[in-house]
Amino acid sequence: MLALNDTLGIGVLRALGEAGCRVPDDVAVIGFDNIENGQFTLPSLSSVDPGREEIAETAVAMLLERIESGTRTPQTPRLHKAGFHIVARESTGGTGERV
């Protein structure tokens, strides 16, 4: 099961536990955003890490570039796809490794 974010994923882990389901034996669970609390759940929550640090660095670099150019005219939009990775923890049978 893919949860929209890790907070919902943590709730899914609880609900599955209360229903008697074994994670990951019966249902594998993965969240999205890799919040710190996910590593402390039982089982620990696997997550997609969207690359927040890269996103922040790119946003700041683009902003500084615009400020330093001194132009107030609109710039051509640019697309930047941040790298992401999966942190495979116990909820999907992983050990916490980046995939």
Short mmCIF file of C-alpha atoms in Angstrom, two decimals, residues 16-52:
data_model
loop_
_atom_site.label_atom_id
_atom_site.label_comp_id
_atom_site.label_asym_id
_atom_site.label_seq_id
_atom_site.Cartn_x
_atom_site.Cartn_y
_atom_site.Cartn_z
CA LEU A 16 -3.34 -2.71 10.07
CA GLY A 17 -1.90 -3.73 13.44
CA GLU A 18 -5.26 -3.22 15.13
CA ALA A 19 -6.89 -5.34 12.39
CA GLY A 20 -4.44 -8.18 13.05
CA CYS A 21 -2.55 -7.78 9.77
CA ARG A 22 1.17 -8.47 9.74
CA VAL A 23 3.33 -5.85 8.00
CA PRO A 24 5.06 -6.64 5.65
CA ASP A 25 3.97 -10.31 5.58
CA ASP A 26 0.31 -9.61 4.79
CA VAL A 27 0.56 -6.02 3.50
CA ALA A 28 3.62 -3.96 2.59
CA VAL A 29 3.36 -0.23 3.36
CA ILE A 30 5.36 2.69 1.98
CA GLY A 31 4.88 6.40 2.58
CA PHE A 32 6.05 9.51 0.79
CA ASP A 33 8.23 12.33 2.16
CA ASN A 34 10.56 10.42 4.50
CA ILE A 35 9.83 12.22 7.76
CA GLU A 36 12.09 11.36 10.66
CA ASN A 37 9.35 9.68 12.72
CA GLY A 38 8.97 6.93 10.10
CA GLN A 39 12.18 5.27 11.21
CA PHE A 40 10.87 4.88 14.78
CA THR A 41 7.56 3.10 14.07
CA LEU A 42 7.17 -0.65 14.55
CA PRO A 43 7.76 -1.84 11.94
CA SER A 44 9.78 1.10 10.64
CA LEU A 45 8.07 2.79 7.68
CA SER A 46 9.58 2.60 4.21
CA SER A 47 9.34 5.89 2.34
CA VAL A 48 10.03 7.74 -0.88
CA ASP A 49 12.48 10.55 -0.12
CA PRO A 50 11.66 13.33 -2.61
CA GLY A 51 15.04 15.06 -2.32
CA ARG A 52 14.03 18.09 -0.24
#
